[in-house]
Amino acid sequence: ILETIREYGRERLEAVGEDVQFRDRHLDHFATLAGEAAPSLLTGEQAASLDLLLPDHDNLRAALEWADSGFDGHRLLQMAVDLTFFWFLTGHFNEGDKWLSRATADAPSLDRGLRAEAWWGRAYLTFYGGDFTAAYELAVEAKAMAEAAGDDATVARALDTIGSLMQLSAPKAALPILRDAVERARTQRDDWCLADALQKSAWCHLWQDRYEDALPLLDEALVVARRLGNSFLLSWHWLGYGLAALRRGELSAARRMLADAAGASDSAPEPNTRIFAAWFLADAELQAGRHAEAEAILSECSLDLGRGGAIAFHRTFVQALLVRAKVIAGGKPDIDDVDSLVDLLARFAGEDNLVSEGHFVPVVAEALVIIGESERARPLVLRHLEVAGTLDNPLMRGWSHGLLARAARAGGGFEAAEAHAHEALAAFAEHGFGPDAVDALELVAALAGDDQSWTEAARLRGAAEQIRADRGWRRWPMRAAAVADADAVIDAVLGPDDAAALRSEGAGLDLDAAIAYARRARGTRGRPPTGWRSLTPTELDVVRLVTEGLTNPQIGDRLFIAKATVKTHLSHIFSKLGVASRSELAAEAIRRGI
């Protein structure tokens, strides 16, 4: 209605004393509507229920305002609880939290179970709204309130939310909490909570890139999600399967599954699902060498979030993804883009969101190394290694060692670079991360060239190029210059014809055979009598512990060797390197990235 007509109608109602009666009837109607729609928001009727509620969003707000101003506390509380999933699916996280907060603020005497539901609703909305600290506190309080009220269904949902929050920083610790949620949800016959807790359990494993543990849980949740017909849950099922296919380099399957995930999310404008679908789809395009398509997907997601009035967290996340894609796709990273990504990364570091850190840091750190700012990269790399260890994530551990190898190589530390490169290769190969294994092979090839092992370098380069061509795995453009430089040196030393012949030999190796060859070739190289390359693995361990400031007894305890043996190792190290003191040794080791 036009505002002038609305005001006129309100004045006439007040004039005849029917305004309160009219507003009460309005509240009755929309409270009933919200209550009837609430169960359907979790089922295959989700889209139809949203179509019913969305045109009356302002009427729902007006009804809530009237319940609040009329001190009808129970009606306000019940209606706010009924609308929890409406606010969630439409991305109105802050609005939902506001109403649930107002509904519980002055109603301590109301139904304790209903108040616990409202408190859980606040936790759930706040989690998806991006305030993880506040959401955790709310979820813990909701659990305590539900336990006091004897409401085990809400206890299950609170545990599900607590575990969901913990998956981003402590996935192993989250699993028993989510298992508890699963069992309680089964007992309470809450299919939504059962499917959600099973999926979140799967994502604990997915964020660790351990797909053999994740996929059976996704399959179990899928049975329940299909029984409900819940498109949100179906979308996250295909996101999980798509991510697993993407990491293994199964690009066609990944794109198909991620497209299914995006399609399932179309029935509701909830932003998180669209963000992750856009992220993983863009990564699939980057891996296939379609960089413009990747940026277009993320740009469209950013526009959608802007039109939907998304909260700052979501806009920041997609902005960071866009800059990350731009850095990856650039021939040489632009310093302004890298600085921008460093600034955006800092916003996630304080959110107790290790998963986001673990995915953004590698691009930032590698870009810094490429543009010659290894010193700025070093603390980021060490932080990433810590994140990988906390998450117990083999993919991230491989990324960390790859970053340490590149940083050490840039600083002239061949021994450390080669050791880290082979650590990365082992992590990727063991867990089936094919595209990353090829990246590590190219790094090992470059280091073989640094060591003047030209035959090894040429064969590995030939193997990597053929594997990429066969699998459709494209190299990140930000790495292209380094690879081209290494190839040019190989050609100059061996001559173009001999280099081409060796590359052709390498092209006959599949991925497993190429990895095995890289390991054999490394083992056959001789160790010189002096210099950093002359150090044995144990001597390198001693150097690292000296760099940490440990004494001889402490080093002995750490390596399980006698104090006198440590002293002997140090004597050999000093002689091989021509250094005279522990401080000189530590300084040189730090400079080389050891």
PDB file of C-alpha atoms in Angstrom, residues 312-584:
ATOM      1  CA  ALA A 312      30.575  -7.974   5.747  1.00  0.00           C
ATOM      2  CA  PHE A 313      32.115 -11.397   6.457  1.00  0.00           C
ATOM      3  CA  HIS A 314      30.718 -12.907   3.258  1.00  0.00           C
ATOM      4  CA  ARG A 315      31.706  -9.963   1.109  1.00  0.00           C
ATOM      5  CA  THR A 316      35.229 -10.031   2.553  1.00  0.00           C
ATOM      6  CA  PHE A 317      35.555 -13.767   1.940  1.00  0.00           C
ATOM      7  CA  VAL A 318      34.512 -13.541  -1.709  1.00  0.00           C
ATOM      8  CA  GLN A 319      36.702 -10.454  -2.194  1.00  0.00           C
ATOM      9  CA  ALA A 320      39.665 -12.466  -0.883  1.00  0.00           C
ATOM     10  CA  LEU A 321      38.809 -15.343  -3.242  1.00  0.00           C
ATOM     11  CA  LEU A 322      38.695 -12.916  -6.173  1.00  0.00           C
ATOM     12  CA  VAL A 323      42.098 -11.419  -5.366  1.00  0.00           C
ATOM     13  CA  ARG A 324      43.510 -14.920  -4.800  1.00  0.00           C
ATOM     14  CA  ALA A 325      42.286 -16.007  -8.252  1.00  0.00           C
ATOM     15  CA  LYS A 326      43.783 -12.877  -9.804  1.00  0.00           C
ATOM     16  CA  VAL A 327      47.168 -13.508  -8.157  1.00  0.00           C
ATOM     17  CA  ILE A 328      47.190 -17.155  -9.291  1.00  0.00           C
ATOM     18  CA  ALA A 329      46.251 -16.200 -12.863  1.00  0.00           C
ATOM     19  CA  GLY A 330      48.886 -13.471 -13.193  1.00  0.00           C
ATOM     20  CA  GLY A 331      52.136 -14.127 -15.017  1.00  0.00           C
ATOM     21  CA  LYS A 332      53.911 -12.329 -12.198  1.00  0.00           C
ATOM     22  CA  PRO A 333      51.988 -11.377  -9.051  1.00  0.00           C
ATOM     23  CA  ASP A 334      51.190  -7.690  -8.743  1.00  0.00           C
ATOM     24  CA  ILE A 335      52.533  -6.295  -5.475  1.00  0.00           C
ATOM     25  CA  ASP A 336      49.333  -4.338  -4.810  1.00  0.00           C
ATOM     26  CA  ASP A 337      47.233  -7.497  -5.204  1.00  0.00           C
ATOM     27  CA  VAL A 338      49.551  -9.424  -2.904  1.00  0.00           C
ATOM     28  CA  ASP A 339      49.423  -6.669  -0.271  1.00  0.00           C
ATOM     29  CA  SER A 340      45.638  -6.619  -0.575  1.00  0.00           C
ATOM     30  CA  LEU A 341      45.491 -10.364  -0.002  1.00  0.00           C
ATOM     31  CA  VAL A 342      47.798 -10.078   3.017  1.00  0.00           C
ATOM     32  CA  ASP A 343      45.420  -7.491   4.510  1.00  0.00           C
ATOM     33  CA  LEU A 344      42.356  -9.639   3.812  1.00  0.00           C
ATOM     34  CA  LEU A 345      44.077 -12.696   5.252  1.00  0.00           C
ATOM     35  CA  ALA A 346      44.652 -10.839   8.523  1.00  0.00           C
ATOM     36  CA  ARG A 347      40.873 -10.574   8.960  1.00  0.00           C
ATOM     37  CA  PHE A 348      40.526 -14.367   9.015  1.00  0.00           C
ATOM     38  CA  ALA A 349      43.494 -14.942  11.328  1.00  0.00           C
ATOM     39  CA  GLY A 350      41.557 -13.579  14.324  1.00  0.00           C
ATOM     40  CA  GLU A 351      38.415 -15.610  13.630  1.00  0.00           C
ATOM     41  CA  ASP A 352      39.700 -18.978  14.903  1.00  0.00           C
ATOM     42  CA  ASN A 353      39.107 -20.205  11.364  1.00  0.00           C
ATOM     43  CA  LEU A 354      42.148 -22.309  10.554  1.00  0.00           C
ATOM     44  CA  VAL A 355      40.509 -23.765   7.456  1.00  0.00           C
ATOM     45  CA  SER A 356      40.386 -20.364   5.749  1.00  0.00           C
ATOM     46  CA  GLU A 357      43.947 -19.574   6.814  1.00  0.00           C
ATOM     47  CA  GLY A 358      45.130 -22.910   5.497  1.00  0.00           C
ATOM     48  CA  HIS A 359      43.695 -22.230   2.032  1.00  0.00           C
ATOM     49  CA  PHE A 360      44.684 -18.576   1.639  1.00  0.00           C
ATOM     50  CA  VAL A 361      48.220 -18.509   3.084  1.00  0.00           C
ATOM     51  CA  PRO A 362      49.879 -20.687   0.389  1.00  0.00           C
ATOM     52  CA  VAL A 363      49.018 -18.296  -2.445  1.00  0.00           C
ATOM     53  CA  VAL A 364      50.080 -15.253  -0.407  1.00  0.00           C
ATOM     54  CA  ALA A 365      53.374 -16.793   0.708  1.00  0.00           C
ATOM     55  CA  GLU A 366      54.317 -18.161  -2.715  1.00  0.00           C
ATOM     56  CA  ALA A 367      53.513 -14.852  -4.384  1.00  0.00           C
ATOM     57  CA  LEU A 368      55.787 -13.072  -1.902  1.00  0.00           C
ATOM     58  CA  VAL A 369      58.608 -15.505  -2.701  1.00  0.00           C
ATOM     59  CA  ILE A 370      58.124 -14.962  -6.444  1.00  0.00           C
ATOM     60  CA  ILE A 371      58.341 -11.182  -6.136  1.00  0.00           C
ATOM     61  CA  GLY A 372      61.499 -11.478  -4.031  1.00  0.00           C
ATOM     62  CA  GLU A 373      60.046 -10.874  -0.561  1.00  0.00           C
ATOM     63  CA  SER A 374      60.934 -14.187   1.050  1.00  0.00           C
ATOM     64  CA  GLU A 375      61.469 -12.593   4.444  1.00  0.00           C
ATOM     65  CA  ARG A 376      57.830 -11.453   4.510  1.00  0.00           C
ATOM     66  CA  ALA A 377      56.789 -14.938   3.412  1.00  0.00           C
ATOM     67  CA  ARG A 378      58.728 -16.855   6.065  1.00  0.00           C
ATOM     68  CA  PRO A 379      56.456 -16.177   9.094  1.00  0.00           C
ATOM     69  CA  LEU A 380      53.416 -16.943   6.954  1.00  0.00           C
ATOM     70  CA  VAL A 381      54.925 -20.262   5.884  1.00  0.00           C
ATOM     71  CA  LEU A 382      55.802 -21.234   9.457  1.00  0.00           C
ATOM     72  CA  ARG A 383      52.282 -20.300  10.521  1.00  0.00           C
ATOM     73  CA  HIS A 384      50.889 -22.441   7.715  1.00  0.00           C
ATOM     74  CA  LEU A 385      52.945 -25.438   8.835  1.00  0.00           C
ATOM     75  CA  GLU A 386      51.495 -24.945  12.315  1.00  0.00           C
ATOM     76  CA  VAL A 387      47.941 -24.771  10.912  1.00  0.00           C
ATOM     77  CA  ALA A 388      48.525 -27.932   8.855  1.00  0.00           C
ATOM     78  CA  GLY A 389      49.719 -29.732  11.984  1.00  0.00           C
ATOM     79  CA  THR A 390      46.779 -28.564  14.083  1.00  0.00           C
ATOM     80  CA  LEU A 391      44.294 -29.678  11.441  1.00  0.00           C
ATOM     81  CA  ASP A 392      46.305 -32.877  10.787  1.00  0.00           C
ATOM     82  CA  ASN A 393      45.830 -32.148   7.095  1.00  0.00           C
ATOM     83  CA  PRO A 394      48.200 -33.975   4.706  1.00  0.00           C
ATOM     84  CA  LEU A 395      47.368 -31.706   1.750  1.00  0.00           C
ATOM     85  CA  MET A 396      48.144 -28.564   3.728  1.00  0.00           C
ATOM     86  CA  ARG A 397      51.264 -30.229   5.126  1.00  0.00           C
ATOM     87  CA  GLY A 398      52.389 -30.831   1.551  1.00  0.00           C
ATOM     88  CA  TRP A 399      51.626 -27.208   0.687  1.00  0.00           C
ATOM     89  CA  SER A 400      53.688 -26.083   3.694  1.00  0.00           C
ATOM     90  CA  HIS A 401      56.715 -28.122   2.666  1.00  0.00           C
ATOM     91  CA  GLY A 402      56.376 -26.884  -0.905  1.00  0.00           C
ATOM     92  CA  LEU A 403      56.371 -23.304   0.362  1.00  0.00           C
ATOM     93  CA  LEU A 404      59.390 -23.972   2.595  1.00  0.00           C
ATOM     94  CA  ALA A 405      61.190 -25.497  -0.400  1.00  0.00           C
ATOM     95  CA  ARG A 406      60.508 -22.458  -2.599  1.00  0.00           C
ATOM     96  CA  ALA A 407      61.542 -20.041   0.153  1.00  0.00           C
ATOM     97  CA  ALA A 408      64.745 -21.988   0.879  1.00  0.00           C
ATOM     98  CA  ARG A 409      65.587 -22.188  -2.835  1.00  0.00           C
ATOM     99  CA  ALA A 410      65.116 -18.433  -3.190  1.00  0.00           C
ATOM    100  CA  GLY A 411      67.586 -17.975  -0.337  1.00  0.00           C
ATOM    101  CA  GLY A 412      70.178 -20.346  -1.803  1.00  0.00           C
ATOM    102  CA  GLY A 413      69.504 -23.206   0.606  1.00  0.00           C
ATOM    103  CA  PHE A 414      69.558 -26.164  -1.789  1.00  0.00           C
ATOM    104  CA  GLU A 415      69.666 -28.905   0.834  1.00  0.00           C
ATOM    105  CA  ALA A 416      66.688 -27.604   2.779  1.00  0.00           C
ATOM    106  CA  ALA A 417      64.794 -26.885  -0.433  1.00  0.00           C
ATOM    107  CA  GLU A 418      65.280 -30.400  -1.746  1.00  0.00           C
ATOM    108  CA  ALA A 419      64.355 -32.007   1.561  1.00  0.00           C
ATOM    109  CA  HIS A 420      61.125 -29.991   1.788  1.00  0.00           C
ATOM    110  CA  ALA A 421      60.266 -30.580  -1.883  1.00  0.00           C
ATOM    111  CA  HIS A 422      60.466 -34.343  -1.398  1.00  0.00           C
ATOM    112  CA  GLU A 423      58.416 -34.077   1.818  1.00  0.00           C
ATOM    113  CA  ALA A 424      55.749 -32.278  -0.206  1.00  0.00           C
ATOM    114  CA  LEU A 425      55.901 -34.858  -3.002  1.00  0.00           C
ATOM    115  CA  ALA A 426      55.521 -37.701  -0.497  1.00  0.00           C
ATOM    116  CA  ALA A 427      52.472 -36.102   1.159  1.00  0.00           C
ATOM    117  CA  PHE A 428      50.732 -35.516  -2.166  1.00  0.00           C
ATOM    118  CA  ALA A 429      51.567 -38.943  -3.594  1.00  0.00           C
ATOM    119  CA  GLU A 430      50.530 -40.883  -0.493  1.00  0.00           C
ATOM    120  CA  HIS A 431      47.059 -39.327  -0.380  1.00  0.00           C
ATOM    121  CA  GLY A 432      46.275 -39.131  -4.085  1.00  0.00           C
ATOM    122  CA  PHE A 433      46.516 -35.355  -4.579  1.00  0.00           C
ATOM    123  CA  GLY A 434      47.494 -35.675  -8.240  1.00  0.00           C
ATOM    124  CA  PRO A 435      47.603 -32.032  -9.404  1.00  0.00           C
ATOM    125  CA  ASP A 436      49.697 -31.035  -6.388  1.00  0.00           C
ATOM    126  CA  ALA A 437      52.012 -34.004  -6.924  1.00  0.00           C
ATOM    127  CA  VAL A 438      52.742 -32.749 -10.454  1.00  0.00           C
ATOM    128  CA  ASP A 439      53.512 -29.288  -9.059  1.00  0.00           C
ATOM    129  CA  ALA A 440      55.939 -30.917  -6.611  1.00  0.00           C
ATOM    130  CA  LEU A 441      57.535 -32.928  -9.423  1.00  0.00           C
ATOM    131  CA  GLU A 442      58.244 -29.700 -11.305  1.00  0.00           C
ATOM    132  CA  LEU A 443      59.812 -28.226  -8.181  1.00  0.00           C
ATOM    133  CA  VAL A 444      61.990 -31.334  -7.740  1.00  0.00           C
ATOM    134  CA  ALA A 445      62.989 -31.057 -11.413  1.00  0.00           C
ATOM    135  CA  ALA A 446      64.059 -27.429 -10.915  1.00  0.00           C
ATOM    136  CA  LEU A 447      66.123 -28.404  -7.874  1.00  0.00           C
ATOM    137  CA  ALA A 448      67.745 -31.229  -9.824  1.00  0.00           C
ATOM    138  CA  GLY A 449      68.804 -28.594 -12.325  1.00  0.00           C
ATOM    139  CA  ASP A 450      70.199 -26.462  -9.483  1.00  0.00           C
ATOM    140  CA  ASP A 451      72.270 -29.516  -8.529  1.00  0.00           C
ATOM    141  CA  GLN A 452      73.402 -29.916 -12.176  1.00  0.00           C
ATOM    142  CA  SER A 453      71.596 -33.269 -12.420  1.00  0.00           C
ATOM    143  CA  TRP A 454      70.459 -32.366 -15.913  1.00  0.00           C
ATOM    144  CA  THR A 455      69.253 -35.774 -17.045  1.00  0.00           C
ATOM    145  CA  GLU A 456      66.989 -36.057 -14.001  1.00  0.00           C
ATOM    146  CA  ALA A 457      65.713 -32.510 -14.469  1.00  0.00           C
ATOM    147  CA  ALA A 458      64.876 -33.012 -18.155  1.00  0.00           C
ATOM    148  CA  ARG A 459      63.125 -36.367 -17.651  1.00  0.00           C
ATOM    149  CA  LEU A 460      60.992 -35.034 -14.788  1.00  0.00           C
ATOM    150  CA  ARG A 461      60.020 -31.991 -16.827  1.00  0.00           C
ATOM    151  CA  GLY A 462      58.951 -34.225 -19.702  1.00  0.00           C
ATOM    152  CA  ALA A 463      56.934 -36.417 -17.354  1.00  0.00           C
ATOM    153  CA  ALA A 464      55.195 -33.412 -15.754  1.00  0.00           C
ATOM    154  CA  GLU A 465      54.214 -31.870 -19.093  1.00  0.00           C
ATOM    155  CA  GLN A 466      52.781 -35.123 -20.438  1.00  0.00           C
ATOM    156  CA  ILE A 467      50.824 -35.826 -17.244  1.00  0.00           C
ATOM    157  CA  ARG A 468      49.368 -32.330 -17.369  1.00  0.00           C
ATOM    158  CA  ALA A 469      48.351 -32.788 -20.984  1.00  0.00           C
ATOM    159  CA  ASP A 470      46.797 -36.204 -20.316  1.00  0.00           C
ATOM    160  CA  ARG A 471      44.857 -35.134 -17.209  1.00  0.00           C
ATOM    161  CA  GLY A 472      43.942 -31.566 -18.171  1.00  0.00           C
ATOM    162  CA  TRP A 473      45.821 -30.163 -15.161  1.00  0.00           C
ATOM    163  CA  ARG A 474      47.199 -26.738 -16.009  1.00  0.00           C
ATOM    164  CA  ARG A 475      50.037 -24.984 -14.243  1.00  0.00           C
ATOM    165  CA  TRP A 476      49.295 -21.802 -12.322  1.00  0.00           C
ATOM    166  CA  PRO A 477      50.518 -18.881 -14.470  1.00  0.00           C
ATOM    167  CA  MET A 478      52.231 -17.397 -11.404  1.00  0.00           C
ATOM    168  CA  ARG A 479      54.647 -20.364 -11.590  1.00  0.00           C
ATOM    169  CA  ALA A 480      55.159 -20.254 -15.362  1.00  0.00           C
ATOM    170  CA  ALA A 481      58.211 -17.961 -15.415  1.00  0.00           C
ATOM    171  CA  ALA A 482      60.191 -20.161 -13.008  1.00  0.00           C
ATOM    172  CA  VAL A 483      59.443 -23.277 -15.067  1.00  0.00           C
ATOM    173  CA  ALA A 484      60.370 -21.533 -18.321  1.00  0.00           C
ATOM    174  CA  ASP A 485      63.665 -20.346 -16.825  1.00  0.00           C
ATOM    175  CA  ALA A 486      64.509 -23.886 -15.673  1.00  0.00           C
ATOM    176  CA  ASP A 487      63.730 -25.285 -19.129  1.00  0.00           C
ATOM    177  CA  ALA A 488      65.936 -22.663 -20.777  1.00  0.00           C
ATOM    178  CA  VAL A 489      68.891 -23.650 -18.596  1.00  0.00           C
ATOM    179  CA  ILE A 490      68.359 -27.351 -19.358  1.00  0.00           C
ATOM    180  CA  ASP A 491      68.317 -26.615 -23.096  1.00  0.00           C
ATOM    181  CA  ALA A 492      71.411 -24.427 -22.859  1.00  0.00           C
ATOM    182  CA  VAL A 493      73.435 -27.046 -20.968  1.00  0.00           C
ATOM    183  CA  LEU A 494      72.322 -30.217 -22.755  1.00  0.00           C
ATOM    184  CA  GLY A 495      71.530 -28.742 -26.138  1.00  0.00           C
ATOM    185  CA  PRO A 496      67.988 -28.652 -27.512  1.00  0.00           C
ATOM    186  CA  ASP A 497      68.130 -32.081 -29.166  1.00  0.00           C
ATOM    187  CA  ASP A 498      69.455 -34.014 -26.170  1.00  0.00           C
ATOM    188  CA  ALA A 499      67.106 -32.143 -23.842  1.00  0.00           C
ATOM    189  CA  ALA A 500      64.123 -32.989 -26.089  1.00  0.00           C
ATOM    190  CA  ALA A 501      65.133 -36.663 -26.165  1.00  0.00           C
ATOM    191  CA  LEU A 502      65.290 -36.834 -22.368  1.00  0.00           C
ATOM    192  CA  ARG A 503      61.949 -35.058 -22.052  1.00  0.00           C
ATOM    193  CA  SER A 504      60.499 -37.603 -24.448  1.00  0.00           C
ATOM    194  CA  GLU A 505      61.781 -40.414 -22.212  1.00  0.00           C
ATOM    195  CA  GLY A 506      60.132 -38.724 -19.231  1.00  0.00           C
ATOM    196  CA  ALA A 507      56.872 -38.366 -21.142  1.00  0.00           C
ATOM    197  CA  GLY A 508      56.571 -42.149 -21.119  1.00  0.00           C
ATOM    198  CA  LEU A 509      56.252 -42.190 -17.316  1.00  0.00           C
ATOM    199  CA  ASP A 510      52.874 -42.032 -15.615  1.00  0.00           C
ATOM    200  CA  LEU A 511      52.524 -40.144 -12.345  1.00  0.00           C
ATOM    201  CA  ASP A 512      53.460 -43.049 -10.067  1.00  0.00           C
ATOM    202  CA  ALA A 513      56.450 -43.972 -12.192  1.00  0.00           C
ATOM    203  CA  ALA A 514      57.637 -40.352 -12.334  1.00  0.00           C
ATOM    204  CA  ILE A 515      57.459 -40.054  -8.545  1.00  0.00           C
ATOM    205  CA  ALA A 516      59.384 -43.309  -8.128  1.00  0.00           C
ATOM    206  CA  TYR A 517      62.021 -42.079 -10.588  1.00  0.00           C
ATOM    207  CA  ALA A 518      62.399 -38.776  -8.712  1.00  0.00           C
ATOM    208  CA  ARG A 519      63.058 -40.662  -5.499  1.00  0.00           C
ATOM    209  CA  ARG A 520      65.560 -43.058  -7.084  1.00  0.00           C
ATOM    210  CA  ALA A 521      67.411 -40.274  -8.851  1.00  0.00           C
ATOM    211  CA  ARG A 522      67.810 -38.327  -5.647  1.00  0.00           C
ATOM    212  CA  GLY A 523      69.192 -41.379  -3.844  1.00  0.00           C
ATOM    213  CA  THR A 524      71.884 -42.044  -6.473  1.00  0.00           C
ATOM    214  CA  ARG A 525      73.469 -38.602  -6.275  1.00  0.00           C
ATOM    215  CA  GLY A 526      76.783 -38.455  -4.426  1.00  0.00           C
ATOM    216  CA  ARG A 527      77.329 -36.248  -1.390  1.00  0.00           C
ATOM    217  CA  PRO A 528      80.298 -33.834  -1.668  1.00  0.00           C
ATOM    218  CA  PRO A 529      82.910 -33.745   1.125  1.00  0.00           C
ATOM    219  CA  THR A 530      82.275 -30.120   2.149  1.00  0.00           C
ATOM    220  CA  GLY A 531      79.550 -27.502   2.021  1.00  0.00           C
ATOM    221  CA  TRP A 532      75.909 -27.629   3.003  1.00  0.00           C
ATOM    222  CA  ARG A 533      75.190 -30.491   0.603  1.00  0.00           C
ATOM    223  CA  SER A 534      77.736 -32.615   2.445  1.00  0.00           C
ATOM    224  CA  LEU A 535      75.678 -32.699   5.650  1.00  0.00           C
ATOM    225  CA  THR A 536      73.936 -35.934   6.567  1.00  0.00           C
ATOM    226  CA  PRO A 537      70.230 -35.937   7.572  1.00  0.00           C
ATOM    227  CA  THR A 538      71.203 -36.228  11.253  1.00  0.00           C
ATOM    228  CA  GLU A 539      73.672 -33.343  10.920  1.00  0.00           C
ATOM    229  CA  LEU A 540      70.926 -31.229   9.340  1.00  0.00           C
ATOM    230  CA  ASP A 541      68.657 -32.074  12.301  1.00  0.00           C
ATOM    231  CA  VAL A 542      71.405 -30.902  14.676  1.00  0.00           C
ATOM    232  CA  VAL A 543      71.744 -27.641  12.721  1.00  0.00           C
ATOM    233  CA  ARG A 544      67.980 -26.992  12.956  1.00  0.00           C
ATOM    234  CA  LEU A 545      67.997 -27.570  16.722  1.00  0.00           C
ATOM    235  CA  VAL A 546      71.026 -25.315  17.170  1.00  0.00           C
ATOM    236  CA  THR A 547      69.050 -22.664  15.268  1.00  0.00           C
ATOM    237  CA  GLU A 548      66.218 -23.090  17.789  1.00  0.00           C
ATOM    238  CA  GLY A 549      68.700 -22.280  20.565  1.00  0.00           C
ATOM    239  CA  LEU A 550      68.882 -25.751  22.142  1.00  0.00           C
ATOM    240  CA  THR A 551      71.948 -26.846  24.160  1.00  0.00           C
ATOM    241  CA  ASN A 552      73.875 -30.047  23.444  1.00  0.00           C
ATOM    242  CA  PRO A 553      72.031 -32.029  26.182  1.00  0.00           C
ATOM    243  CA  GLN A 554      68.677 -30.749  24.895  1.00  0.00           C
ATOM    244  CA  ILE A 555      69.597 -31.711  21.320  1.00  0.00           C
ATOM    245  CA  GLY A 556      70.630 -35.153  22.541  1.00  0.00           C
ATOM    246  CA  ASP A 557      67.299 -35.619  24.321  1.00  0.00           C
ATOM    247  CA  ARG A 558      65.381 -34.514  21.238  1.00  0.00           C
ATOM    248  CA  LEU A 559      67.311 -36.838  18.862  1.00  0.00           C
ATOM    249  CA  PHE A 560      67.782 -39.685  21.380  1.00  0.00           C
ATOM    250  CA  ILE A 561      71.570 -39.550  21.140  1.00  0.00           C
ATOM    251  CA  ALA A 562      74.305 -38.946  23.731  1.00  0.00           C
ATOM    252  CA  LYS A 563      75.599 -35.460  24.538  1.00  0.00           C
ATOM    253  CA  ALA A 564      79.084 -36.506  23.376  1.00  0.00           C
ATOM    254  CA  THR A 565      77.616 -37.649  20.036  1.00  0.00           C
ATOM    255  CA  VAL A 566      76.019 -34.222  19.569  1.00  0.00           C
ATOM    256  CA  LYS A 567      79.419 -32.638  20.196  1.00  0.00           C
ATOM    257  CA  THR A 568      80.989 -34.905  17.556  1.00  0.00           C
ATOM    258  CA  HIS A 569      78.298 -34.030  15.033  1.00  0.00           C
ATOM    259  CA  LEU A 570      78.886 -30.318  15.663  1.00  0.00           C
ATOM    260  CA  SER A 571      82.615 -30.747  15.156  1.00  0.00           C
ATOM    261  CA  HIS A 572      81.987 -32.393  11.765  1.00  0.00           C
ATOM    262  CA  ILE A 573      79.468 -29.705  10.823  1.00  0.00           C
ATOM    263  CA  PHE A 574      81.889 -26.862  11.680  1.00  0.00           C
ATOM    264  CA  SER A 575      84.615 -28.549   9.648  1.00  0.00           C
ATOM    265  CA  LYS A 576      82.421 -29.193   6.582  1.00  0.00           C
ATOM    266  CA  LEU A 577      80.980 -25.687   6.539  1.00  0.00           C
ATOM    267  CA  GLY A 578      84.032 -23.734   7.646  1.00  0.00           C
ATOM    268  CA  VAL A 579      82.190 -22.007  10.504  1.00  0.00           C
ATOM    269  CA  ALA A 580      83.692 -21.319  13.907  1.00  0.00           C
ATOM    270  CA  SER A 581      80.739 -20.910  16.303  1.00  0.00           C
ATOM    271  CA  ARG A 582      77.145 -21.926  17.008  1.00  0.00           C
ATOM    272  CA  SER A 583      75.949 -18.361  16.414  1.00  0.00           C
ATOM    273  CA  GLU A 584      77.628 -18.244  12.997  1.00  0.00           C
TER     274      GLU A 584
END
